[in-house]
Short mmCIF file of C-alpha atoms in Angstrom, two decimals:
data_model
loop_
_atom_site.label_atom_id
_atom_site.label_comp_id
_atom_site.label_asym_id
_atom_site.label_seq_id
_atom_site.Cartn_x
_atom_site.Cartn_y
_atom_site.Cartn_z
CA MET A 1 7.62 -15.02 15.59
CA PRO A 2 5.04 -13.07 17.60
CA ARG A 3 1.38 -13.36 16.74
CA LEU A 4 -0.01 -10.53 14.67
CA SER A 5 -3.11 -8.59 15.61
CA GLY A 6 -6.02 -8.34 13.19
CA LEU A 7 -5.05 -4.81 12.22
CA GLN A 8 -1.44 -5.84 11.57
CA LYS A 9 -2.72 -8.62 9.33
CA ASP A 10 -4.88 -6.09 7.49
CA VAL A 11 -1.87 -3.84 6.89
CA LEU A 12 0.27 -6.72 5.60
CA SER A 13 -2.57 -7.93 3.41
CA PHE A 14 -3.01 -4.45 1.97
CA TYR A 15 0.74 -4.18 1.29
CA ARG A 16 0.66 -7.48 -0.61
CA GLU A 17 -2.41 -6.28 -2.50
CA CYS A 18 -0.49 -3.15 -3.53
CA LEU A 19 2.45 -5.20 -4.76
CA ARG A 20 0.12 -7.51 -6.69
CA ALA A 21 -1.49 -4.47 -8.33
CA VAL A 22 1.97 -3.37 -9.51
CA ARG A 23 2.14 -6.52 -11.64
CA GLN A 24 -0.83 -5.26 -13.66
CA LYS A 25 1.09 -2.20 -14.84
CA GLN A 26 3.36 -1.99 -17.87
CA SER A 27 6.76 -3.51 -17.26
CA ASP A 28 8.64 -0.26 -17.91
CA THR A 29 6.72 1.60 -15.16
CA ARG A 30 6.34 -1.16 -12.56
CA GLU A 31 9.39 -0.05 -10.60
CA ASN A 32 7.90 3.45 -10.20
CA PHE A 33 4.67 2.02 -8.79
CA ARG A 34 6.57 -0.40 -6.52
CA ALA A 35 8.81 2.39 -5.22
CA PHE A 36 5.77 4.59 -4.59
CA ALA A 37 3.99 1.86 -2.60
CA ARG A 38 7.08 1.15 -0.52
CA SER A 39 7.69 4.82 0.18
CA GLU A 40 4.08 5.33 1.31
CA PHE A 41 4.38 2.45 3.79
CA ARG A 42 7.82 3.54 4.99
CA LYS A 43 6.55 7.08 5.54
CA ASN A 44 4.21 5.73 8.22
CA ILE A 45 6.41 3.03 9.72
CA GLY A 46 6.85 4.94 12.98
CA ILE A 47 3.17 4.98 13.89
CA ASN A 48 2.46 3.31 17.21
CA LYS A 49 0.82 -0.06 16.56
CA LYS A 50 -1.80 0.77 19.19
CA ASP A 51 -2.90 3.95 17.38
CA PHE A 52 -5.85 2.15 15.81
CA GLY A 53 -7.67 5.25 14.60
CA THR A 54 -4.72 6.51 12.60
CA ILE A 55 -3.92 3.09 11.16
CA GLU A 56 -7.52 2.52 10.09
CA TYR A 57 -7.62 5.98 8.52
CA LEU A 58 -4.42 5.29 6.59
CA LEU A 59 -5.77 1.93 5.41
CA ARG A 60 -8.99 3.53 4.14
CA ASN A 61 -7.04 6.31 2.45
CA GLY A 62 -4.57 3.82 0.96
CA ARG A 63 -7.35 1.64 -0.43
CA ARG A 64 -8.86 4.66 -2.16
CA LYS A 65 -5.48 5.54 -3.66
CA LEU A 66 -4.94 1.96 -4.78
CA GLU A 67 -8.32 1.90 -6.48
CA THR A 68 -7.38 5.09 -8.34
CA TYR A 69 -3.94 3.82 -9.36
CA GLN A 70 -5.34 0.49 -10.56
CA ASP A 71 -7.20 2.34 -13.31
CA PRO A 72 -5.74 1.26 -16.66
CA GLY A 73 -5.62 4.92 -17.68
CA ILE A 74 -2.94 5.59 -15.04
CA ARG A 75 0.22 4.60 -16.89
CA ASN A 76 2.95 5.96 -14.63
CA ILE A 77 3.47 7.54 -11.23
CA SER A 78 6.16 9.77 -9.81
CA ARG A 79 7.26 10.16 -6.23
#
């Protein structure tokens, strides 16, 4: 397996963090949150791995979204 760059490790770590956050939601809505997280990552799968500016921007934006969605007041999400 090829070695991952620091930014690739950050992206994978953030993805795992998103999936861990899904476990904090109610069991009947977890699948909606999981599907949303996966779709957000898949939407950007074609970005060149050397486009550091875009990747860093998406990570910052994603972390803000995750912080919002982790709020206990957010009970469900739709795609």
